[in-house]
Amino acid sequence: MGILEVQNVNKHFGGLHALNNVNLDVKKGSVHAIIGPNGAGKSTFLNCLIGKLAPDTGSVMFQGKPVLGQKPHQINQMGISRVFQTPEIFTDLTVFENVMIPCFAHRDGSFVLNAWKKVKGETGIREQAEQMLLDVNMQDKLHMNAASLSRGDKRRLELAMCLAQDPKLLLLDEPTAGMARADTNATIDLLKHISETRGITKVIIEHDMHVVFSLADTISVLAQGAIIAEGLPEDIKGHPKVREAYLGEAEV
Amino acid sequence: MLKYNDKLLMLVFTILVLTGPIILAPFGAGYPDLLQRFVIFGILAVGYNILFGLTGYLSFGHAAFLGVGSYSTVWMFKLLTMNIIPGIILAIIMSGLFALLIGFITLRRSGIYFSILTLAFAQMSYSLAYSVLTPITNGETGLQIRLADARILDAKNDSGSLPSTNLFGLEMNDTWRTTFMGMDLQFNVGFYVSAFILIAVFYLSIRIFRSPFGLMLRAVKTNQNRLMYTGINTKPYTLAAFVISGMYAGLAGALLASMDPLAGAERMQWTESGSIVLMVILGGASTLLGPVLGAGVIKYFEAIFSRINDNVLHEWFDILPGFLETFMVWIVHPFVGKGWSLTLGAVFMIIVIFLPGGLMEGANRIGKRFVKLKRGSADNAKTPAE
């Protein structure tokens, strides 16, 4: 029994069969990568997991509880956090405030009318947020406006925001897209460090094979909306179907 | 980022408000009627800013809550007592409930659709007040107090004249006048009652701005998606902000009726809602002081510019030769008197184009330049010594 069980998920966009009977079983504590060529349906799949899209049929169970039909904030409160392909952060707020918000969400739930106490007086939350930023090496950017961060820092900030909630499952949508090699390696190290210290289950969508093979325990290959292969990284590397999907039809 | 010391801000604000009758007297604005308007519309703008300034939801329907507040209060004057307290309490409750209903429906949409929905609701409320609900609102005549009204808590009134609104016997229209350095100073009870309420609700708004709730509202403005995927249900947050700002508007409506016990449907018209938006943007949305400032400027324009007529203009340009005087009066004429809103429009455009952050941004820029100048001269003084 995995922490996340996806069964027979289908999604159509008009005539396009975006997800075709997708099954996935993510084991607790593992790093599960989903790879596949452009337009394979990877992001659509993640969107179904966090309640952004509703699949036509199928079921998604998280720790034995149904995910489908729940609102995004409810799914998040179940313990699923997502890092987006383009960092989704609060650009008008400071880095520190950005991290405090998920800390509040973790402590207070989806709504509480806490309108009299000062944010300054919330020492517990502040310490937590500071520690989080220390973990991702951003303690010196505490009071910077989030909009003025570099792209790499924005990603790290978003990761810190997700981790601040202490999620059980972390979904990462191309966490190194558009990064220079050095930044990519730094991100890999950071993610590895998180795996070692926190043991959070992760589902990673990634193009960069270097990243995938450095991090993943299990790999699923998605092509044209269907899972065509699944297994350990070594098995996937030489899999003929995978080569075909990535390189096009093999020579006749 | 500029850091404000909230205690200092609160102190300065309190002093400025309480000395209003003295400070504003030289500008011709030191009379009770206008002073009351400054303060009451200040309350309205401070409340509106909690919604618009923090969450960015642009409501075009807040005049409806102002109207609900006024009607509720006048009904209390008619039924219970001329003491303003029950009226104010009922106004806050009624406008809160009304805001809960309207907010629940309109907050299903955001952006322009939300604005249009609130506008539609406000216009519906206006039409209801103007015609359909005549038994409650007295239609186009407006709701007024009468001698024959019940007022079950008050002593019997045999004087034959309408009773005046009061706070435990302190009449709202009582004014203590004095002359100081040739200026006519008027200290009015109604103004001070409203002023104390403004100070209290301004303090409340500071607390909201600085609270975790306020932080969530600012997050709504920046990235509602991220907030949802961070486990926050954004709807109750925006709804709470909407209801709080609606209650502020209801309170302002109650005070308007307390100063002058009548309520009319025109108070709910969309132009009124529009002028609330103008006040907040003019002063500086999402700043603490800006809305009060904006409300003051607009009410000042309304009161002062509208009173300038051609005779006054001829006096101004008296020193010019005859044809020039006529010419100048002809040029300025459309911008004053009945055309005061033309001036307001021009001022508003200039501010929005050159100071998108409103008057507060202007003040901050001047402040920064001043600091820079000071620092610059200090540096100059240092350099030769090194």
XYZ file of C-alpha atoms in Angstrom:
638
model
C 0.000 0.000 0.000
C 1.454 3.306 -1.094
C 0.909 6.710 0.415
C -0.602 7.848 -2.880
C -2.647 5.503 -5.042
C -3.878 6.592 -8.421
C -6.207 4.270 -10.278
C -7.498 4.457 -13.844
C -7.456 8.228 -14.119
C -8.753 9.551 -17.437
C -8.939 13.114 -18.620
C -10.160 14.399 -21.955
C -9.711 17.894 -23.352
C -12.175 17.921 -26.222
C -10.879 15.257 -28.592
C -7.525 14.931 -26.832
C -7.154 12.006 -24.490
C -4.777 13.746 -22.127
C -4.611 11.036 -19.476
C -5.308 7.467 -20.496
C -5.941 5.036 -17.648
C -3.087 6.282 -15.516
C -2.192 4.100 -12.555
C 0.424 5.069 -10.041
C 1.492 3.777 -6.679
C 3.840 5.985 -4.706
C 5.533 4.376 -1.721
C 5.917 6.248 1.510
C 9.273 7.956 1.819
C 10.245 7.362 -1.785
C 11.129 9.774 -4.556
C 8.994 8.953 -7.535
C 9.840 10.652 -10.824
C 7.466 11.034 -13.722
C 9.233 11.669 -16.991
C 8.017 11.965 -20.519
C 8.249 14.084 -23.650
C 6.504 17.447 -24.038
C 2.733 17.198 -24.028
C 2.760 13.753 -22.430
C 0.303 14.892 -19.779
C 2.677 15.254 -16.842
C 1.434 18.634 -15.666
C -2.184 17.650 -16.311
C -1.592 14.692 -14.034
C -0.224 16.886 -11.223
C -3.097 19.309 -11.667
C -5.491 16.438 -11.072
C -3.686 15.559 -7.862
C -3.978 19.020 -6.304
C -7.567 19.704 -7.297
C -6.816 22.193 -10.049
C -8.401 19.856 -12.597
C -11.038 17.192 -12.111
C -10.404 13.976 -14.005
C -13.283 12.433 -15.958
C -12.969 9.046 -14.300
C -10.685 7.279 -11.879
C -9.763 7.553 -8.235
C -6.937 9.136 -6.282
C -6.400 8.026 -2.703
C -3.980 9.737 -0.333
C -3.270 7.801 2.853
C -6.469 5.888 2.229
C -8.608 9.024 1.848
C -10.131 10.187 -1.450
C -8.565 13.295 -2.965
C -10.871 13.857 -5.911
C -13.762 16.208 -5.277
C -11.860 18.027 -2.526
C -11.050 21.722 -2.898
C -7.402 22.735 -3.416
C -7.042 24.090 0.122
C -8.528 20.903 1.590
C -6.138 18.733 -0.411
C -3.260 20.846 0.806
C -4.429 20.538 4.405
C -4.377 16.740 3.929
C -0.631 17.101 3.509
C 0.025 17.543 -0.207
C 2.114 20.557 -1.236
C 3.172 21.513 -4.704
C 6.058 23.439 -6.180
C 4.999 24.912 -9.505
C 6.850 25.033 -12.797
C 6.903 28.845 -12.682
C 7.362 29.768 -9.028
C 4.086 30.777 -7.405
C 5.026 33.114 -4.580
C 3.588 36.272 -3.036
C 5.562 38.802 -5.011
C 4.293 41.872 -3.112
C 5.346 40.486 0.243
C 8.762 40.049 1.802
C 10.571 36.695 1.753
C 9.903 36.345 5.462
C 6.167 37.016 5.098
C 6.048 34.522 2.249
C 7.271 31.770 4.538
C 5.150 32.868 7.492
C 1.927 32.325 5.556
C 2.314 28.544 5.161
C 3.417 28.398 8.814
C 0.112 30.026 9.768
C -1.782 27.719 7.423
C -0.135 24.727 9.064
C -0.943 25.909 12.577
C -4.374 27.533 12.137
C -5.954 25.527 9.322
C -7.739 26.922 6.317
C -9.438 29.855 8.060
C -9.201 31.685 11.349
C -10.118 35.290 12.130
C -6.903 36.291 13.856
C -7.320 40.029 13.383
C -6.224 41.500 16.702
C -2.914 39.842 17.490
C 0.124 41.329 15.790
C 2.220 39.313 13.361
C 5.190 40.680 15.302
C 3.925 38.954 18.420
C 3.706 35.524 16.806
C 7.121 34.410 18.006
C 6.564 30.704 17.377
C 5.663 31.285 13.749
C 8.544 33.702 13.278
C 11.103 31.283 14.634
C 9.718 28.533 12.449
C 9.899 30.708 9.346
C 13.430 31.841 10.153
C 14.552 28.243 10.615
C 12.957 27.302 7.311
C 14.797 30.053 5.465
C 17.995 29.012 7.172
C 17.446 25.478 5.845
C 17.289 26.710 2.252
C 20.135 29.137 2.783
C 18.119 32.310 2.350
C 18.452 33.794 5.818
C 20.247 36.864 4.451
C 17.299 37.694 2.162
C 14.707 37.750 4.928
C 13.428 41.259 4.377
C 13.826 41.457 0.633
C 10.748 41.841 -1.501
C 9.994 38.458 -3.060
C 9.533 40.059 -6.489
C 13.160 41.154 -6.562
C 14.590 37.652 -6.064
C 16.417 35.824 -8.827
C 14.626 32.943 -10.501
C 16.621 30.367 -8.617
C 15.905 32.076 -5.302
C 12.212 32.254 -6.122
C 12.238 28.482 -6.580
C 14.077 27.965 -3.326
C 11.617 30.278 -1.595
C 8.675 28.325 -2.972
C 10.282 25.116 -1.812
C 10.773 26.608 1.643
C 7.115 27.651 1.678
C 6.017 24.115 0.837
C 8.346 22.574 3.406
C 7.189 25.010 6.083
C 3.877 23.189 6.069
C 5.614 19.940 6.901
C 3.841 18.103 4.058
C 3.571 14.358 3.776
C 3.744 14.458 0.013
C 5.639 17.051 -1.988
C 4.893 17.461 -5.673
C 7.664 19.099 -7.669
C 6.911 20.288 -11.191
C 10.227 20.638 -13.015
C 12.084 22.090 -10.044
C 15.157 22.898 -12.144
C 13.554 24.148 -15.361
C 15.486 27.017 -16.882
C 18.294 26.816 -14.347
C 21.985 26.951 -15.027
C 23.917 23.740 -14.320
C 25.373 25.065 -11.078
C 21.942 26.048 -9.783
C 20.555 22.697 -10.881
C 23.206 20.879 -8.886
C 22.543 23.085 -5.872
C 18.846 22.256 -6.109
C 19.599 18.532 -6.379
C 21.750 18.751 -3.269
C 19.052 20.652 -1.446
C 16.376 18.115 -2.394
C 18.637 15.249 -1.414
C 19.328 16.931 1.901
C 15.599 17.311 2.502
C 15.026 13.646 1.676
C 17.658 12.612 4.145
C 16.598 14.877 6.994
C 12.831 14.902 6.634
C 11.935 11.804 4.667
C 9.084 13.463 2.808
C 7.575 11.455 -0.029
C 8.145 13.237 -3.321
C 6.714 13.071 -6.809
C 8.950 14.865 -9.281
C 8.166 15.787 -12.829
C 11.337 16.491 -14.728
C 12.817 16.841 -18.186
C 16.415 16.849 -17.105
C 17.597 13.209 -16.977
C 20.577 14.230 -14.879
C 18.208 15.425 -12.154
C 15.944 12.408 -12.458
C 18.691 9.849 -12.201
C 20.323 11.702 -9.287
C 17.169 11.770 -7.206
C 14.590 9.183 -8.118
C 14.011 5.795 -6.518
C 11.308 4.869 -8.985
C 10.563 6.248 -12.431
C 7.321 6.216 -14.383
C 7.374 7.149 -18.038
C 4.352 8.980 -19.371
C 3.810 9.279 -23.130
C 0.670 10.464 -24.883
C -1.259 10.316 -21.651
C -0.408 6.731 -20.739
C 2.216 5.171 -18.486
C 4.377 3.122 -20.839
C 7.021 1.967 -18.404
C 7.765 1.944 -14.718
C 10.678 0.707 -12.699
C 14.048 1.430 -11.129
C 16.241 4.066 -12.774
C 18.624 1.429 -14.205
C 15.761 -0.434 -15.830
C 14.275 2.680 -17.357
C 17.559 3.870 -18.878
C 17.713 1.051 -21.382
C 14.001 0.470 -21.845
C 13.213 0.279 -25.611
C 9.762 1.890 -25.277
C 11.274 4.842 -23.449
C 13.892 5.387 -26.121
C 11.149 5.263 -28.695
C 9.000 7.790 -26.907
C 11.880 10.201 -26.512
C 13.632 9.744 -29.827
C 10.625 9.076 -32.043
C 10.089 5.926 -34.070
C 13.101 3.633 -34.187
C 14.532 3.070 -37.637
C 12.595 0.553 -39.650
C 10.540 49.643 2.855
C 9.468 52.474 5.086
C 8.852 51.465 8.637
C 6.210 53.317 10.525
C 6.130 53.549 14.218
C 2.502 52.761 14.885
C 2.374 54.371 18.304
C 3.749 57.618 16.918
C 1.351 57.428 13.981
C -1.563 56.902 16.342
C -0.487 59.814 18.531
C -0.063 62.227 15.634
C -3.336 61.090 14.117
C -5.214 61.597 17.384
C -3.787 65.064 17.880
C -4.529 66.102 14.292
C -8.106 64.878 14.471
C -8.865 66.417 17.849
C -7.373 69.784 16.915
C -9.164 69.719 13.568
C -11.406 72.706 14.357
C -8.291 74.820 15.045
C -6.050 73.564 12.229
C -8.700 73.806 9.550
C -10.162 77.159 10.573
C -7.637 79.199 8.509
C -8.652 77.194 5.415
C -12.284 78.134 5.813
C -13.123 74.578 6.775
C -13.498 75.036 10.507
C -17.269 74.882 10.693
C -19.081 71.882 12.252
C -20.953 70.654 9.196
C -17.808 70.213 7.106
C -15.673 68.961 9.991
C -18.224 66.253 10.685
C -18.121 65.238 7.045
C -14.325 64.992 7.084
C -14.435 62.624 10.000
C -17.432 60.541 8.925
C -16.182 60.012 5.401
C -12.785 59.320 6.923
C -14.368 56.389 8.779
C -15.970 55.227 5.550
C -12.676 55.396 3.653
C -10.688 53.654 6.396
C -13.176 50.795 6.273
C -13.196 50.640 2.509
C -9.428 50.437 2.545
C -9.574 47.226 4.604
C -11.276 45.610 1.625
C -9.718 47.400 -1.333
C -6.328 48.283 0.083
C -5.593 44.863 1.506
C -7.360 42.374 -0.767
C -7.515 44.470 -3.937
C -11.216 43.693 -4.401
C -12.683 46.870 -5.915
C -16.225 47.251 -4.630
C -18.521 49.721 -6.352
C -21.331 49.174 -3.929
C -20.278 50.505 -0.574
C -22.739 53.390 -0.667
C -25.459 50.773 -0.168
C -24.064 49.992 3.286
C -23.870 53.702 4.035
C -27.576 53.949 3.202
C -28.509 50.883 5.238
C -26.702 52.422 8.203
C -28.543 55.726 7.860
C -31.981 54.156 7.518
C -31.422 51.880 10.508
C -30.353 54.787 12.655
C -33.254 57.019 11.688
C -35.636 54.181 12.488
C -34.136 53.927 15.937
C -34.659 57.682 16.331
C -38.280 57.190 15.364
C -39.040 54.136 17.438
C -36.729 54.054 20.441
C -34.848 57.167 21.406
C -32.977 60.172 20.092
C -29.873 58.854 21.809
C -27.531 57.871 19.005
C -26.135 54.698 20.625
C -28.965 52.250 19.736
C -29.034 53.654 16.221
C -25.315 53.154 15.749
C -25.460 49.594 17.070
C -28.379 48.648 14.855
C -26.700 50.291 11.841
C -23.523 48.243 12.331
C -25.498 45.013 12.725
C -27.766 45.669 9.738
C -24.983 46.744 7.400
C -22.941 43.746 8.539
C -25.776 41.354 7.689
C -26.379 43.123 4.408
C -22.678 42.915 3.566
C -22.651 39.239 4.469
C -25.453 38.581 1.981
C -24.033 40.721 -0.835
C -20.488 39.552 -0.210
C -21.487 35.912 -0.177
C -22.890 36.259 -3.674
C -20.488 38.753 -5.266
C -17.275 37.188 -3.948
C -17.847 34.182 -6.179
C -16.127 36.292 -8.799
C -13.035 38.427 -8.654
C -11.613 41.336 -10.626
C -13.901 43.296 -12.884
C -16.771 40.830 -12.494
C -16.787 41.365 -8.764
C -16.868 45.145 -9.270
C -19.778 44.887 -11.693
C -21.695 42.575 -9.366
C -21.299 44.940 -6.415
C -22.336 47.841 -8.638
C -25.443 45.943 -9.700
C -26.306 45.132 -6.108
C -25.850 48.710 -4.999
C -28.090 49.955 -7.785
C -30.699 47.371 -6.848
C -30.563 48.557 -3.252
C -30.922 52.124 -4.445
C -34.003 51.282 -6.516
C -35.489 49.306 -3.656
C -34.970 52.211 -1.284
C -36.274 54.699 -3.829
C -39.502 52.941 -4.732
C -40.308 49.381 -3.712
C -39.465 49.670 -0.037
C -41.242 52.994 0.423
C -42.933 51.865 3.667
C -39.494 51.476 5.218
C -37.530 54.153 3.404
C -40.224 56.724 2.660
C -39.174 56.680 -1.002
C -37.941 59.812 -2.708
C -38.824 62.122 0.168
C -36.461 60.289 2.430
C -36.924 59.058 5.964
C -37.327 61.810 8.546
C -38.224 62.050 12.178
C -41.610 63.432 13.135
C -43.193 64.765 16.286
C -45.698 61.921 16.267
C -43.028 59.184 16.307
C -43.176 56.715 19.195
C -39.677 57.060 20.756
C -40.705 54.758 23.573
C -37.559 55.309 25.630
C -37.627 59.107 25.580
C -39.626 61.386 27.846
C -42.739 62.885 26.302
C -41.944 65.826 24.066
C -44.357 68.720 24.576
C -42.194 71.478 23.188
C -43.758 71.291 19.738
C -40.392 71.269 18.025
C -38.494 68.242 16.750
C -36.128 66.729 19.319
C -32.430 66.703 18.472
C -30.060 63.773 18.417
C -27.960 63.337 21.526
C -25.538 61.146 23.395
C -26.995 60.737 26.887
C -28.266 64.296 26.838
C -25.284 65.827 25.064
C -26.822 67.312 21.941
C -25.011 66.704 18.666
C -25.592 70.202 17.340
C -24.265 71.924 20.466
C -21.365 74.124 19.514
C -19.016 76.119 21.674
C -17.674 79.127 19.801
C -14.736 81.282 20.561
C -12.535 83.730 18.751
C -8.822 83.162 18.696
C -6.408 85.472 16.874
C -9.260 86.764 14.781
C -10.362 83.258 13.778
C -13.808 81.970 14.581
C -13.310 78.576 16.253
C -16.245 76.194 16.626
C -16.069 73.137 18.858
C -19.032 70.955 18.054
C -20.260 67.960 20.068
C -21.212 65.955 16.972
C -17.751 66.446 15.530
C -16.037 65.255 18.703
C -18.280 62.208 19.036
C -17.479 61.259 15.439
C -13.820 62.097 15.945
C -13.470 59.746 18.907
C -15.153 57.021 16.899
C -12.801 57.680 13.974
C -9.790 57.407 16.259
C -11.092 54.119 17.657
C -11.826 52.546 14.272
C -8.544 53.856 12.865
C -6.769 52.029 15.667
C -8.778 48.921 14.830
C -7.696 49.181 11.209
C -4.037 49.426 12.265
C -4.482 46.237 14.279
C -6.086 44.508 11.287
C -3.289 45.679 8.976
C -0.637 44.299 11.322
C -2.403 41.035 12.173
C -2.029 37.567 10.617
C -5.507 38.137 9.185
C -4.222 41.272 7.451
C -1.232 39.340 6.152
C -3.572 36.768 4.604
C -5.600 39.542 2.994
C -2.454 41.007 1.458
C -1.574 37.541 0.229
C -5.000 37.336 -1.437
C -4.155 40.492 -3.344
C -0.790 39.170 -4.492
C -1.449 35.555 -5.427
C -4.735 33.951 -4.604
C -3.706 30.712 -6.329
C -0.676 30.188 -4.156
C -2.764 30.869 -1.098
C -5.270 28.184 -2.097
C -2.501 25.673 -2.704
C -1.071 26.639 0.672
C -4.156 25.302 2.388
C -5.920 28.613 2.932
C -9.583 28.951 2.105
C -9.571 32.428 0.593
C -13.316 32.962 0.506
C -13.982 33.400 4.242
C -11.015 35.784 4.382
C -12.319 38.010 1.617
C -15.850 37.738 2.981
C -14.694 38.777 6.443
C -12.888 41.775 4.952
C -15.995 42.650 2.955
C -18.253 42.442 6.005
C -15.860 44.460 8.186
C -15.633 47.206 5.585
C -19.421 47.084 5.166
C -19.808 47.594 8.915
C -17.465 50.582 8.791
C -19.686 52.014 6.048
C -22.787 51.318 8.125
C -21.190 53.115 11.062
C -20.448 56.106 8.833
C -24.052 56.074 7.637
C -25.264 55.983 11.233
C -23.118 59.003 12.112
C -24.372 60.920 9.076
C -27.911 60.321 10.289
C -26.913 61.191 13.855
C -25.628 64.589 12.789
C -28.669 65.293 10.651
C -31.527 62.864 11.324
C -32.698 62.018 7.847
C -31.878 59.286 5.351
C -32.480 59.399 1.631
C -32.052 56.952 -1.206
C -29.617 59.259 -3.021
C -27.058 58.332 -0.376
C -26.980 54.854 -1.924
C -26.484 55.891 -5.525
C -23.508 54.539 -7.450
C -21.926 57.969 -7.774
C -21.569 57.887 -3.995
C -19.868 54.478 -4.213
C -17.615 55.908 -6.890
C -16.614 58.816 -4.693
C -15.561 56.387 -1.932
C -13.239 54.691 -4.431
C -11.894 58.122 -5.427
C -11.201 59.033 -1.806
C -9.166 55.905 -1.159
C -7.203 56.011 -4.414
C -6.594 59.753 -4.133
C -5.224 59.419 -0.623
C -3.335 56.201 -1.251
C -4.864 52.733 -1.199
C -3.380 50.218 1.240
C -1.749 52.959 3.300
C -3.108 53.652 6.761
C -3.460 57.435 6.626
C -4.169 57.834 2.923
C -7.907 57.110 2.913
C -8.610 59.654 5.655
C -6.571 62.212 3.752
C -8.373 61.443 0.496
C -11.767 61.732 2.155
C -10.744 65.096 3.579
C -9.516 66.442 0.249
C -12.634 65.392 -1.642
C -15.022 66.750 0.968
C -13.015 69.980 1.091
C -13.261 70.381 -2.662
C -16.949 69.632 -2.541
C -17.583 72.214 0.152
C -15.159 74.988 -0.758
C -14.912 74.966 -4.536
C -18.642 74.628 -4.946
C -19.144 77.865 -3.040
C -16.925 79.987 -5.262
C -19.158 81.964 -7.611
C -18.462 84.649 -10.204
C -18.567 87.430 -7.618
C -15.775 85.770 -5.674
C -13.818 85.272 -8.892
C -14.175 88.963 -9.809
C -12.806 89.829 -6.411
C -9.801 87.506 -6.927
C -8.865 89.004 -10.291
C -9.707 92.571 -9.311
C -6.133 93.808 -9.731
C -6.051 92.770 -13.388
C -7.140 95.224 -16.111
C -10.820 94.959 -17.079
C -10.670 92.726 -20.155
C -8.110 90.385 -18.541
C -10.264 90.134 -15.436
C -13.289 89.137 -17.533
C -11.128 86.673 -19.449
C -9.716 85.041 -16.309
C -13.147 84.760 -14.741
C -14.376 83.194 -17.979
C -11.526 80.638 -17.872
C -11.848 79.737 -14.205
C -15.638 79.811 -14.076
C -16.247 76.228 -15.344
C -13.931 74.808 -12.674
C -15.657 76.267 -9.627
C -19.164 76.575 -8.306
C -21.291 73.931 -9.947
C -18.268 72.716 -11.873
C -16.226 71.819 -8.784
C -16.185 68.168 -9.801
C -14.330 69.192 -12.961
C -11.473 70.441 -10.787
C -11.666 67.319 -8.696
C -11.495 65.190 -11.839
C -8.421 67.053 -13.056
C -6.699 66.761 -9.676
C -7.561 63.072 -9.537
C -6.100 62.461 -12.988
C -2.906 64.320 -12.184
C -2.448 62.354 -8.982
C -3.178 58.959 -10.497
C -0.810 59.613 -13.408
C 2.086 61.116 -11.481
C 1.572 59.580 -8.045
C -0.043 56.172 -8.516
C 0.284 55.596 -4.780
C -1.871 58.649 -4.057
C -1.130 61.592 -1.807
C 0.694 59.314 0.622
C 3.207 58.413 -2.065
C 3.732 62.128 -2.634
C 4.297 62.634 1.076
C 6.727 59.710 1.194
C 8.683 61.020 -1.773
C 8.997 64.430 -0.184
C 10.010 62.775 3.079
C 12.683 60.677 1.366
C 14.077 63.653 -0.507
C 14.235 65.537 2.755
C 16.104 62.683 4.430
C 18.465 62.412 1.463
C 19.190 66.137 1.564
C 19.942 65.938 5.257
C 22.141 62.891 4.811
C 23.836 64.507 1.809
C 24.785 67.601 3.780
C 25.962 65.442 6.666
C 28.204 63.510 4.271
C 29.589 66.729 2.867
C 30.425 67.876 6.328
C 32.220 64.620 7.003
C 34.328 64.329 3.867
C 36.785 67.173 4.544
C 37.461 65.829 8.014
C 38.513 62.431 6.696
